[in-house]
């Protein structure tokens, strides 16, 4: 059941061998969720919440020897009225193997005020993912800070569509953009075609004409801005290639 009131317990799975949902998704709205197994294969994993002032649940995935393959991962707190809670943190680790996920979103988005987006930490031999959003955004109040994002490929490359850790408010005070750090021993590829933005009526839309691959900023149209985060890309060995489109 969704954790919409009070304090709710987390959900933890531990397996000495393979953890596999056979393509099925996992939903634990507002609850902390973790898996520790030799390898992890799952559909979408969703701990997001849409209740005012409630936090998205944290997600921890730890593969001790094999790969991690998942669908979308969401720890958002998104409300259509009132204030949003914080986005949950995401930690994904496969130190001896590879990680392949679809979209990851730890944003906090509210109509009045938003809180901090969740932080993301992904570590593996190599990493393939789609869009990563750790955005704090609000239409009419104050935003929190964008999430801190770190991807570390210890023996390979990083491939992602886009990475976004903005803080954005239409009318109020925008918090700080989150730092983005990419560490790889091989190539880093980024490619994007879309971004989220707040239109002049104060609502979130997709804007396909404005593209980005890495974005950390603090932006407001009518209020006060904070500071943009730092972007750092480290290719530690060999003759790695950095490629970004958008």
JSON list of C-alpha atoms in Angstrom, two decimals:
[
{"chain": "A", "resi": 1, "resn": "UNK", "atom": "CA", "xyz": [0.00, 0.00, 0.00]},
{"chain": "A", "resi": 2, "resn": "UNK", "atom": "CA", "xyz": [1.07, 3.58, -0.61]},
{"chain": "A", "resi": 3, "resn": "UNK", "atom": "CA", "xyz": [2.66, 5.39, 2.33]},
{"chain": "A", "resi": 4, "resn": "UNK", "atom": "CA", "xyz": [0.43, 8.50, 2.41]},
{"chain": "A", "resi": 5, "resn": "UNK", "atom": "CA", "xyz": [0.23, 9.10, 6.19]},
{"chain": "A", "resi": 6, "resn": "UNK", "atom": "CA", "xyz": [2.43, 8.55, 9.20]},
{"chain": "A", "resi": 7, "resn": "UNK", "atom": "CA", "xyz": [5.69, 6.60, 9.11]},
{"chain": "A", "resi": 8, "resn": "UNK", "atom": "CA", "xyz": [5.78, 3.49, 6.93]},
{"chain": "A", "resi": 9, "resn": "UNK", "atom": "CA", "xyz": [8.25, 0.65, 6.96]},
{"chain": "A", "resi": 10, "resn": "UNK", "atom": "CA", "xyz": [10.60, -0.04, 4.08]},
{"chain": "A", "resi": 11, "resn": "UNK", "atom": "CA", "xyz": [10.69, -3.11, 1.85]},
{"chain": "A", "resi": 12, "resn": "UNK", "atom": "CA", "xyz": [13.92, -5.10, 1.47]},
{"chain": "A", "resi": 13, "resn": "UNK", "atom": "CA", "xyz": [14.74, -8.20, -0.61]},
{"chain": "A", "resi": 14, "resn": "UNK", "atom": "CA", "xyz": [17.91, -10.22, -0.09]},
{"chain": "A", "resi": 15, "resn": "UNK", "atom": "CA", "xyz": [18.88, -13.16, -2.30]},
{"chain": "A", "resi": 16, "resn": "UNK", "atom": "CA", "xyz": [22.06, -15.17, -2.45]},
{"chain": "A", "resi": 17, "resn": "UNK", "atom": "CA", "xyz": [21.49, -15.81, -6.16]},
{"chain": "A", "resi": 18, "resn": "UNK", "atom": "CA", "xyz": [19.49, -14.19, -8.95]},
{"chain": "A", "resi": 19, "resn": "UNK", "atom": "CA", "xyz": [16.65, -11.72, -8.34]},
{"chain": "A", "resi": 20, "resn": "UNK", "atom": "CA", "xyz": [14.34, -11.67, -11.39]},
{"chain": "A", "resi": 21, "resn": "UNK", "atom": "CA", "xyz": [10.77, -10.33, -11.66]},
{"chain": "A", "resi": 22, "resn": "UNK", "atom": "CA", "xyz": [10.34, -11.78, -15.18]},
{"chain": "A", "resi": 23, "resn": "UNK", "atom": "CA", "xyz": [9.56, -8.34, -16.57]},
{"chain": "A", "resi": 24, "resn": "UNK", "atom": "CA", "xyz": [7.06, -7.37, -13.89]},
{"chain": "A", "resi": 25, "resn": "UNK", "atom": "CA", "xyz": [7.25, -3.96, -12.25]},
{"chain": "A", "resi": 26, "resn": "UNK", "atom": "CA", "xyz": [7.50, -3.12, -8.55]},
{"chain": "A", "resi": 27, "resn": "UNK", "atom": "CA", "xyz": [5.45, -0.34, -6.92]},
{"chain": "A", "resi": 28, "resn": "UNK", "atom": "CA", "xyz": [6.00, 0.81, -3.32]},
{"chain": "A", "resi": 29, "resn": "UNK", "atom": "CA", "xyz": [4.71, 4.39, -3.26]},
{"chain": "A", "resi": 30, "resn": "UNK", "atom": "CA", "xyz": [6.44, 6.52, -0.63]},
{"chain": "A", "resi": 31, "resn": "UNK", "atom": "CA", "xyz": [8.35, 3.59, 0.88]},
{"chain": "A", "resi": 32, "resn": "UNK", "atom": "CA", "xyz": [12.07, 2.88, 0.96]},
{"chain": "A", "resi": 33, "resn": "UNK", "atom": "CA", "xyz": [12.88, -0.12, -1.24]},
{"chain": "A", "resi": 34, "resn": "UNK", "atom": "CA", "xyz": [16.05, -2.19, -1.59]},
{"chain": "A", "resi": 35, "resn": "UNK", "atom": "CA", "xyz": [17.33, -5.32, -3.34]},
{"chain": "A", "resi": 36, "resn": "UNK", "atom": "CA", "xyz": [20.60, -7.10, -2.63]},
{"chain": "A", "resi": 37, "resn": "UNK", "atom": "CA", "xyz": [21.33, -10.13, -4.80]},
{"chain": "A", "resi": 38, "resn": "UNK", "atom": "CA", "xyz": [23.99, -11.69, -7.02]},
{"chain": "A", "resi": 39, "resn": "UNK", "atom": "CA", "xyz": [22.27, -10.12, -10.06]},
{"chain": "A", "resi": 40, "resn": "UNK", "atom": "CA", "xyz": [19.08, -8.09, -10.47]},
{"chain": "A", "resi": 41, "resn": "UNK", "atom": "CA", "xyz": [16.61, -8.07, -13.37]},
{"chain": "A", "resi": 42, "resn": "UNK", "atom": "CA", "xyz": [13.34, -6.15, -12.95]},
{"chain": "A", "resi": 43, "resn": "UNK", "atom": "CA", "xyz": [10.77, -4.10, -14.80]},
{"chain": "A", "resi": 44, "resn": "UNK", "atom": "CA", "xyz": [9.89, -0.59, -13.66]},
{"chain": "A", "resi": 45, "resn": "UNK", "atom": "CA", "xyz": [10.62, 0.22, -9.99]},
{"chain": "A", "resi": 46, "resn": "UNK", "atom": "CA", "xyz": [8.38, 2.99, -8.63]},
{"chain": "A", "resi": 47, "resn": "UNK", "atom": "CA", "xyz": [8.45, 4.52, -5.14]},
{"chain": "A", "resi": 48, "resn": "UNK", "atom": "CA", "xyz": [7.08, 7.88, -6.28]},
{"chain": "A", "resi": 49, "resn": "UNK", "atom": "CA", "xyz": [4.29, 9.66, -4.42]},
{"chain": "A", "resi": 50, "resn": "UNK", "atom": "CA", "xyz": [1.62, 12.20, -5.41]},
{"chain": "A", "resi": 51, "resn": "UNK", "atom": "CA", "xyz": [0.42, 13.19, -1.93]},
{"chain": "A", "resi": 52, "resn": "UNK", "atom": "CA", "xyz": [1.11, 16.72, -0.65]},
{"chain": "A", "resi": 53, "resn": "UNK", "atom": "CA", "xyz": [4.26, 17.02, 1.50]},
{"chain": "A", "resi": 54, "resn": "UNK", "atom": "CA", "xyz": [5.07, 13.29, 1.28]},
{"chain": "A", "resi": 55, "resn": "UNK", "atom": "CA", "xyz": [8.52, 12.11, 0.22]},
{"chain": "A", "resi": 56, "resn": "UNK", "atom": "CA", "xyz": [9.33, 9.66, -2.53]},
{"chain": "A", "resi": 57, "resn": "UNK", "atom": "CA", "xyz": [10.89, 6.46, -1.22]},
{"chain": "A", "resi": 58, "resn": "UNK", "atom": "CA", "xyz": [14.61, 5.80, -1.49]},
{"chain": "A", "resi": 59, "resn": "UNK", "atom": "CA", "xyz": [15.77, 2.99, -3.79]},
{"chain": "A", "resi": 60, "resn": "UNK", "atom": "CA", "xyz": [18.91, 0.88, -3.28]},
{"chain": "A", "resi": 61, "resn": "UNK", "atom": "CA", "xyz": [19.92, -1.82, -5.77]},
{"chain": "A", "resi": 62, "resn": "UNK", "atom": "CA", "xyz": [23.09, -3.81, -5.06]},
{"chain": "A", "resi": 63, "resn": "UNK", "atom": "CA", "xyz": [24.31, -6.66, -7.28]},
{"chain": "A", "resi": 64, "resn": "UNK", "atom": "CA", "xyz": [27.19, -8.46, -5.60]},
{"chain": "A", "resi": 65, "resn": "UNK", "atom": "CA", "xyz": [28.55, -10.30, -8.66]},
{"chain": "A", "resi": 66, "resn": "UNK", "atom": "CA", "xyz": [26.31, -9.92, -11.73]},
{"chain": "A", "resi": 67, "resn": "UNK", "atom": "CA", "xyz": [24.51, -7.30, -13.80]},
{"chain": "A", "resi": 68, "resn": "UNK", "atom": "CA", "xyz": [21.62, -5.00, -12.97]},
{"chain": "A", "resi": 69, "resn": "UNK", "atom": "CA", "xyz": [18.94, -4.59, -15.67]},
{"chain": "A", "resi": 70, "resn": "UNK", "atom": "CA", "xyz": [15.78, -2.59, -14.97]},
{"chain": "A", "resi": 71, "resn": "UNK", "atom": "CA", "xyz": [13.05, -0.57, -16.61]},
{"chain": "A", "resi": 72, "resn": "UNK", "atom": "CA", "xyz": [12.25, 2.96, -15.44]},
{"chain": "A", "resi": 73, "resn": "UNK", "atom": "CA", "xyz": [13.13, 3.95, -11.87]},
{"chain": "A", "resi": 74, "resn": "UNK", "atom": "CA", "xyz": [11.06, 6.66, -10.17]},
{"chain": "A", "resi": 75, "resn": "UNK", "atom": "CA", "xyz": [11.37, 8.15, -6.67]},
{"chain": "A", "resi": 76, "resn": "UNK", "atom": "CA", "xyz": [9.58, 11.39, -7.48]},
{"chain": "A", "resi": 77, "resn": "UNK", "atom": "CA", "xyz": [7.34, 13.51, -5.30]},
{"chain": "A", "resi": 78, "resn": "UNK", "atom": "CA", "xyz": [4.97, 15.23, -7.75]},
{"chain": "A", "resi": 79, "resn": "UNK", "atom": "CA", "xyz": [1.73, 16.98, -6.78]},
{"chain": "A", "resi": 80, "resn": "UNK", "atom": "CA", "xyz": [-0.83, 18.83, -8.87]},
{"chain": "A", "resi": 81, "resn": "UNK", "atom": "CA", "xyz": [-1.78, 21.18, -6.00]},
{"chain": "A", "resi": 82, "resn": "UNK", "atom": "CA", "xyz": [0.04, 22.31, -2.86]},
{"chain": "A", "resi": 83, "resn": "UNK", "atom": "CA", "xyz": [3.61, 21.54, -1.83]},
{"chain": "A", "resi": 84, "resn": "UNK", "atom": "CA", "xyz": [5.71, 18.58, -2.92]},
{"chain": "A", "resi": 85, "resn": "UNK", "atom": "CA", "xyz": [7.91, 16.51, -0.61]},
{"chain": "A", "resi": 86, "resn": "UNK", "atom": "CA", "xyz": [11.45, 15.56, -1.53]},
{"chain": "A", "resi": 87, "resn": "UNK", "atom": "CA", "xyz": [12.40, 13.09, -4.20]},
{"chain": "A", "resi": 88, "resn": "UNK", "atom": "CA", "xyz": [13.87, 9.83, -2.93]},
{"chain": "A", "resi": 89, "resn": "UNK", "atom": "CA", "xyz": [17.56, 9.03, -3.30]},
{"chain": "A", "resi": 90, "resn": "UNK", "atom": "CA", "xyz": [18.69, 6.37, -5.78]},
{"chain": "A", "resi": 91, "resn": "UNK", "atom": "CA", "xyz": [21.75, 4.17, -5.27]},
{"chain": "A", "resi": 92, "resn": "UNK", "atom": "CA", "xyz": [22.59, 1.47, -7.84]},
{"chain": "A", "resi": 93, "resn": "UNK", "atom": "CA", "xyz": [25.75, -0.59, -7.53]},
{"chain": "A", "resi": 94, "resn": "UNK", "atom": "CA", "xyz": [27.19, -3.49, -9.53]},
{"chain": "A", "resi": 95, "resn": "UNK", "atom": "CA", "xyz": [30.89, -3.22, -8.78]},
{"chain": "A", "resi": 96, "resn": "UNK", "atom": "CA", "xyz": [31.86, -6.37, -10.67]},
{"chain": "A", "resi": 97, "resn": "UNK", "atom": "CA", "xyz": [29.49, -6.08, -13.64]},
{"chain": "A", "resi": 98, "resn": "UNK", "atom": "CA", "xyz": [27.33, -3.71, -15.67]},
{"chain": "A", "resi": 99, "resn": "UNK", "atom": "CA", "xyz": [24.20, -1.59, -15.18]},
{"chain": "A", "resi": 100, "resn": "UNK", "atom": "CA", "xyz": [21.51, -1.05, -17.81]},
{"chain": "A", "resi": 101, "resn": "UNK", "atom": "CA", "xyz": [18.40, 0.97, -16.93]},
{"chain": "A", "resi": 102, "resn": "UNK", "atom": "CA", "xyz": [15.79, 3.07, -18.67]},
{"chain": "A", "resi": 103, "resn": "UNK", "atom": "CA", "xyz": [14.78, 6.51, -17.33]},
{"chain": "A", "resi": 104, "resn": "UNK", "atom": "CA", "xyz": [15.59, 7.47, -13.74]},
{"chain": "A", "resi": 105, "resn": "UNK", "atom": "CA", "xyz": [13.65, 10.30, -12.05]},
{"chain": "A", "resi": 106, "resn": "UNK", "atom": "CA", "xyz": [14.10, 11.59, -8.48]},
{"chain": "A", "resi": 107, "resn": "UNK", "atom": "CA", "xyz": [12.47, 14.98, -8.99]},
{"chain": "A", "resi": 108, "resn": "UNK", "atom": "CA", "xyz": [10.37, 17.08, -6.62]},
{"chain": "A", "resi": 109, "resn": "UNK", "atom": "CA", "xyz": [7.69, 19.04, -8.51]},
{"chain": "A", "resi": 110, "resn": "UNK", "atom": "CA", "xyz": [4.96, 21.08, -6.82]},
{"chain": "A", "resi": 111, "resn": "UNK", "atom": "CA", "xyz": [2.51, 23.79, -7.76]},
{"chain": "A", "resi": 112, "resn": "UNK", "atom": "CA", "xyz": [3.16, 25.94, -4.68]},
{"chain": "A", "resi": 113, "resn": "UNK", "atom": "CA", "xyz": [6.57, 24.86, -3.30]},
{"chain": "A", "resi": 114, "resn": "UNK", "atom": "CA", "xyz": [8.87, 21.96, -4.06]},
{"chain": "A", "resi": 115, "resn": "UNK", "atom": "CA", "xyz": [11.52, 20.28, -1.92]},
{"chain": "A", "resi": 116, "resn": "UNK", "atom": "CA", "xyz": [14.95, 18.94, -2.83]},
{"chain": "A", "resi": 117, "resn": "UNK", "atom": "CA", "xyz": [15.25, 16.38, -5.59]},
{"chain": "A", "resi": 118, "resn": "UNK", "atom": "CA", "xyz": [16.78, 13.05, -4.64]},
{"chain": "A", "resi": 119, "resn": "UNK", "atom": "CA", "xyz": [20.46, 12.34, -5.13]},
{"chain": "A", "resi": 120, "resn": "UNK", "atom": "CA", "xyz": [21.61, 9.64, -7.57]},
{"chain": "A", "resi": 121, "resn": "UNK", "atom": "CA", "xyz": [24.72, 7.50, -7.25]},
{"chain": "A", "resi": 122, "resn": "UNK", "atom": "CA", "xyz": [25.37, 4.77, -9.85]},
{"chain": "A", "resi": 123, "resn": "UNK", "atom": "CA", "xyz": [28.54, 2.65, -9.84]},
{"chain": "A", "resi": 124, "resn": "UNK", "atom": "CA", "xyz": [29.45, -0.28, -12.10]},
{"chain": "A", "resi": 125, "resn": "UNK", "atom": "CA", "xyz": [31.99, -1.53, -14.61]},
{"chain": "A", "resi": 126, "resn": "UNK", "atom": "CA", "xyz": [29.95, 0.20, -17.35]},
{"chain": "A", "resi": 127, "resn": "UNK", "atom": "CA", "xyz": [26.65, 2.12, -17.32]},
{"chain": "A", "resi": 128, "resn": "UNK", "atom": "CA", "xyz": [23.89, 2.44, -19.92]},
{"chain": "A", "resi": 129, "resn": "UNK", "atom": "CA", "xyz": [20.82, 4.52, -19.09]},
{"chain": "A", "resi": 130, "resn": "UNK", "atom": "CA", "xyz": [18.34, 6.87, -20.73]},
{"chain": "A", "resi": 131, "resn": "UNK", "atom": "CA", "xyz": [17.29, 10.21, -19.22]},
{"chain": "A", "resi": 132, "resn": "UNK", "atom": "CA", "xyz": [18.19, 11.05, -15.63]},
{"chain": "A", "resi": 133, "resn": "UNK", "atom": "CA", "xyz": [16.12, 13.78, -13.97]},
{"chain": "A", "resi": 134, "resn": "UNK", "atom": "CA", "xyz": [16.82, 15.13, -10.49]},
{"chain": "A", "resi": 135, "resn": "UNK", "atom": "CA", "xyz": [14.89, 18.38, -10.84]},
{"chain": "A", "resi": 136, "resn": "UNK", "atom": "CA", "xyz": [13.29, 20.59, -8.21]},
{"chain": "A", "resi": 137, "resn": "UNK", "atom": "CA", "xyz": [10.59, 22.66, -9.89]},
{"chain": "A", "resi": 138, "resn": "UNK", "atom": "CA", "xyz": [7.57, 24.71, -8.94]},
{"chain": "A", "resi": 139, "resn": "UNK", "atom": "CA", "xyz": [5.17, 26.95, -10.78]},
{"chain": "A", "resi": 140, "resn": "UNK", "atom": "CA", "xyz": [4.22, 29.57, -8.20]},
{"chain": "A", "resi": 141, "resn": "UNK", "atom": "CA", "xyz": [6.31, 29.12, -5.02]},
{"chain": "A", "resi": 142, "resn": "UNK", "atom": "CA", "xyz": [9.90, 28.35, -4.05]},
{"chain": "A", "resi": 143, "resn": "UNK", "atom": "CA", "xyz": [11.86, 25.36, -5.29]},
{"chain": "A", "resi": 144, "resn": "UNK", "atom": "CA", "xyz": [14.36, 23.21, -3.45]},
{"chain": "A", "resi": 145, "resn": "UNK", "atom": "CA", "xyz": [17.71, 22.15, -4.88]},
{"chain": "A", "resi": 146, "resn": "UNK", "atom": "CA", "xyz": [18.39, 19.89, -7.82]},
{"chain": "A", "resi": 147, "resn": "UNK", "atom": "CA", "xyz": [19.78, 16.48, -6.91]},
{"chain": "A", "resi": 148, "resn": "UNK", "atom": "CA", "xyz": [23.45, 15.55, -6.84]},
{"chain": "A", "resi": 149, "resn": "UNK", "atom": "CA", "xyz": [24.17, 13.08, -9.66]},
{"chain": "A", "resi": 150, "resn": "UNK", "atom": "CA", "xyz": [27.23, 10.84, -9.88]},
{"chain": "A", "resi": 151, "resn": "UNK", "atom": "CA", "xyz": [27.86, 8.06, -12.40]},
{"chain": "A", "resi": 152, "resn": "UNK", "atom": "CA", "xyz": [31.06, 6.02, -12.05]},
{"chain": "A", "resi": 153, "resn": "UNK", "atom": "CA", "xyz": [32.12, 3.41, -14.61]},
{"chain": "A", "resi": 154, "resn": "UNK", "atom": "CA", "xyz": [35.16, 1.73, -13.10]},
{"chain": "A", "resi": 155, "resn": "UNK", "atom": "CA", "xyz": [36.17, -0.34, -16.13]},
{"chain": "A", "resi": 156, "resn": "UNK", "atom": "CA", "xyz": [34.16, 0.91, -19.08]},
{"chain": "A", "resi": 157, "resn": "UNK", "atom": "CA", "xyz": [32.05, 3.73, -20.45]},
{"chain": "A", "resi": 158, "resn": "UNK", "atom": "CA", "xyz": [28.88, 5.71, -19.74]},
{"chain": "A", "resi": 159, "resn": "UNK", "atom": "CA", "xyz": [26.00, 6.06, -22.21]},
{"chain": "A", "resi": 160, "resn": "UNK", "atom": "CA", "xyz": [23.02, 8.27, -21.40]},
{"chain": "A", "resi": 161, "resn": "UNK", "atom": "CA", "xyz": [20.39, 10.26, -23.23]},
{"chain": "A", "resi": 162, "resn": "UNK", "atom": "CA", "xyz": [20.46, 13.32, -20.96]},
{"chain": "A", "resi": 163, "resn": "UNK", "atom": "CA", "xyz": [21.16, 14.30, -17.34]},
{"chain": "A", "resi": 164, "resn": "UNK", "atom": "CA", "xyz": [19.26, 17.15, -15.66]},
{"chain": "A", "resi": 165, "resn": "UNK", "atom": "CA", "xyz": [19.64, 18.51, -12.11]},
{"chain": "A", "resi": 166, "resn": "UNK", "atom": "CA", "xyz": [17.95, 21.90, -12.41]},
{"chain": "A", "resi": 167, "resn": "UNK", "atom": "CA", "xyz": [16.24, 24.00, -9.77]},
{"chain": "A", "resi": 168, "resn": "UNK", "atom": "CA", "xyz": [13.48, 26.06, -11.33]},
{"chain": "A", "resi": 169, "resn": "UNK", "atom": "CA", "xyz": [10.68, 28.36, -10.14]},
{"chain": "A", "resi": 170, "resn": "UNK", "atom": "CA", "xyz": [8.33, 30.43, -12.23]},
{"chain": "A", "resi": 171, "resn": "UNK", "atom": "CA", "xyz": [7.52, 33.15, -9.67]},
{"chain": "A", "resi": 172, "resn": "UNK", "atom": "CA", "xyz": [9.45, 32.42, -6.47]},
{"chain": "A", "resi": 173, "resn": "UNK", "atom": "CA", "xyz": [12.96, 31.62, -5.26]},
{"chain": "A", "resi": 174, "resn": "UNK", "atom": "CA", "xyz": [14.79, 28.92, -7.21]},
{"chain": "A", "resi": 175, "resn": "UNK", "atom": "CA", "xyz": [17.22, 26.74, -5.27]},
{"chain": "A", "resi": 176, "resn": "UNK", "atom": "CA", "xyz": [20.62, 25.59, -6.48]},
{"chain": "A", "resi": 177, "resn": "UNK", "atom": "CA", "xyz": [21.25, 23.25, -9.37]},
{"chain": "A", "resi": 178, "resn": "UNK", "atom": "CA", "xyz": [22.79, 19.93, -8.38]},
{"chain": "A", "resi": 179, "resn": "UNK", "atom": "CA", "xyz": [26.33, 18.89, -9.22]},
{"chain": "A", "resi": 180, "resn": "UNK", "atom": "CA", "xyz": [26.83, 16.34, -12.00]},
{"chain": "A", "resi": 181, "resn": "UNK", "atom": "CA", "xyz": [29.92, 14.10, -11.98]},
{"chain": "A", "resi": 182, "resn": "UNK", "atom": "CA", "xyz": [30.72, 11.45, -14.59]},
{"chain": "A", "resi": 183, "resn": "UNK", "atom": "CA", "xyz": [33.73, 9.20, -13.97]},
{"chain": "A", "resi": 184, "resn": "UNK", "atom": "CA", "xyz": [34.65, 6.69, -16.66]},
{"chain": "A", "resi": 185, "resn": "UNK", "atom": "CA", "xyz": [37.67, 4.72, -17.80]},
{"chain": "A", "resi": 186, "resn": "UNK", "atom": "CA", "xyz": [36.33, 4.63, -21.35]},
{"chain": "A", "resi": 187, "resn": "UNK", "atom": "CA", "xyz": [33.98, 6.64, -23.58]},
{"chain": "A", "resi": 188, "resn": "UNK", "atom": "CA", "xyz": [31.13, 8.91, -22.45]},
{"chain": "A", "resi": 189, "resn": "UNK", "atom": "CA", "xyz": [28.21, 9.33, -24.86]},
{"chain": "A", "resi": 190, "resn": "UNK", "atom": "CA", "xyz": [25.28, 11.71, -24.28]},
{"chain": "A", "resi": 191, "resn": "UNK", "atom": "CA", "xyz": [22.45, 12.46, -26.68]},
{"chain": "A", "resi": 192, "resn": "UNK", "atom": "CA", "xyz": [19.15, 14.31, -26.09]},
{"chain": "A", "resi": 193, "resn": "UNK", "atom": "CA", "xyz": [16.15, 15.54, -28.06]},
{"chain": "A", "resi": 194, "resn": "UNK", "atom": "CA", "xyz": [13.78, 16.93, -25.40]},
{"chain": "A", "resi": 195, "resn": "UNK", "atom": "CA", "xyz": [13.74, 18.91, -22.18]},
{"chain": "A", "resi": 196, "resn": "UNK", "atom": "CA", "xyz": [11.23, 20.01, -19.57]},
{"chain": "A", "resi": 197, "resn": "UNK", "atom": "CA", "xyz": [10.56, 23.66, -19.02]},
{"chain": "A", "resi": 198, "resn": "UNK", "atom": "CA", "xyz": [8.04, 26.00, -17.39]},
{"chain": "A", "resi": 199, "resn": "UNK", "atom": "CA", "xyz": [6.01, 28.01, -19.88]},
{"chain": "A", "resi": 200, "resn": "UNK", "atom": "CA", "xyz": [4.86, 31.56, -19.29]},
{"chain": "A", "resi": 201, "resn": "UNK", "atom": "CA", "xyz": [1.58, 30.37, -17.79]},
{"chain": "A", "resi": 202, "resn": "UNK", "atom": "CA", "xyz": [3.49, 28.52, -15.10]},
{"chain": "A", "resi": 203, "resn": "UNK", "atom": "CA", "xyz": [2.98, 24.95, -16.30]},
{"chain": "A", "resi": 204, "resn": "UNK", "atom": "CA", "xyz": [5.49, 22.23, -17.18]},
{"chain": "A", "resi": 205, "resn": "UNK", "atom": "CA", "xyz": [5.79, 21.21, -20.82]},
{"chain": "A", "resi": 206, "resn": "UNK", "atom": "CA", "xyz": [8.10, 19.25, -23.10]},
{"chain": "A", "resi": 207, "resn": "UNK", "atom": "CA", "xyz": [10.04, 21.50, -25.46]},
{"chain": "A", "resi": 208, "resn": "UNK", "atom": "CA", "xyz": [11.51, 19.46, -28.29]},
{"chain": "A", "resi": 209, "resn": "UNK", "atom": "CA", "xyz": [13.21, 22.43, -29.98]},
{"chain": "A", "resi": 210, "resn": "UNK", "atom": "CA", "xyz": [15.54, 23.13, -27.04]},
{"chain": "A", "resi": 211, "resn": "UNK", "atom": "CA", "xyz": [17.93, 20.24, -26.59]},
{"chain": "A", "resi": 212, "resn": "UNK", "atom": "CA", "xyz": [20.53, 19.47, -23.96]},
{"chain": "A", "resi": 213, "resn": "UNK", "atom": "CA", "xyz": [22.71, 16.61, -22.84]},
{"chain": "A", "resi": 214, "resn": "UNK", "atom": "CA", "xyz": [23.90, 17.90, -19.46]},
{"chain": "A", "resi": 215, "resn": "UNK", "atom": "CA", "xyz": [21.99, 20.57, -17.57]},
{"chain": "A", "resi": 216, "resn": "UNK", "atom": "CA", "xyz": [22.41, 21.99, -14.08]},
{"chain": "A", "resi": 217, "resn": "UNK", "atom": "CA", "xyz": [21.02, 25.45, -13.54]},
{"chain": "A", "resi": 218, "resn": "UNK", "atom": "CA", "xyz": [18.96, 27.68, -11.29]},
{"chain": "A", "resi": 219, "resn": "UNK", "atom": "CA", "xyz": [16.27, 29.51, -13.21]},
{"chain": "A", "resi": 220, "resn": "UNK", "atom": "CA", "xyz": [13.31, 31.75, -12.49]},
{"chain": "A", "resi": 221, "resn": "UNK", "atom": "CA", "xyz": [11.26, 34.04, -14.67]},
{"chain": "A", "resi": 222, "resn": "UNK", "atom": "CA", "xyz": [9.89, 36.42, -12.03]},
{"chain": "A", "resi": 223, "resn": "UNK", "atom": "CA", "xyz": [11.72, 35.54, -8.80]},
{"chain": "A", "resi": 224, "resn": "UNK", "atom": "CA", "xyz": [15.24, 35.04, -7.43]},
{"chain": "A", "resi": 225, "resn": "UNK", "atom": "CA", "xyz": [17.81, 32.56, -8.75]},
{"chain": "A", "resi": 226, "resn": "UNK", "atom": "CA", "xyz": [20.22, 30.38, -6.81]},
{"chain": "A", "resi": 227, "resn": "UNK", "atom": "CA", "xyz": [23.47, 28.95, -8.14]},
{"chain": "A", "resi": 228, "resn": "UNK", "atom": "CA", "xyz": [24.03, 26.48, -10.94]},
{"chain": "A", "resi": 229, "resn": "UNK", "atom": "CA", "xyz": [25.76, 23.24, -10.01]},
{"chain": "A", "resi": 230, "resn": "UNK", "atom": "CA", "xyz": [29.14, 22.05, -11.24]},
{"chain": "A", "resi": 231, "resn": "UNK", "atom": "CA", "xyz": [29.61, 19.59, -14.11]},
{"chain": "A", "resi": 232, "resn": "UNK", "atom": "CA", "xyz": [32.70, 17.38, -14.03]},
{"chain": "A", "resi": 233, "resn": "UNK", "atom": "CA", "xyz": [33.62, 14.64, -16.50]},
{"chain": "A", "resi": 234, "resn": "UNK", "atom": "CA", "xyz": [36.65, 12.50, -15.68]},
{"chain": "A", "resi": 235, "resn": "UNK", "atom": "CA", "xyz": [38.04, 9.92, -18.11]},
{"chain": "A", "resi": 236, "resn": "UNK", "atom": "CA", "xyz": [40.73, 8.30, -16.08]},
{"chain": "A", "resi": 237, "resn": "UNK", "atom": "CA", "xyz": [42.58, 5.97, -18.44]},
{"chain": "A", "resi": 238, "resn": "UNK", "atom": "CA", "xyz": [43.34, 5.46, -22.10]},
{"chain": "A", "resi": 239, "resn": "UNK", "atom": "CA", "xyz": [42.13, 7.59, -24.97]},
{"chain": "A", "resi": 240, "resn": "UNK", "atom": "CA", "xyz": [38.47, 7.95, -24.02]},
{"chain": "A", "resi": 241, "resn": "UNK", "atom": "CA", "xyz": [35.99, 9.86, -26.17]},
{"chain": "A", "resi": 242, "resn": "UNK", "atom": "CA", "xyz": [33.42, 12.36, -24.90]},
{"chain": "A", "resi": 243, "resn": "UNK", "atom": "CA", "xyz": [30.52, 12.86, -27.29]},
{"chain": "A", "resi": 244, "resn": "UNK", "atom": "CA", "xyz": [27.44, 15.02, -26.63]},
{"chain": "A", "resi": 245, "resn": "UNK", "atom": "CA", "xyz": [24.59, 15.88, -29.00]},
{"chain": "A", "resi": 246, "resn": "UNK", "atom": "CA", "xyz": [22.01, 18.48, -28.07]}
]
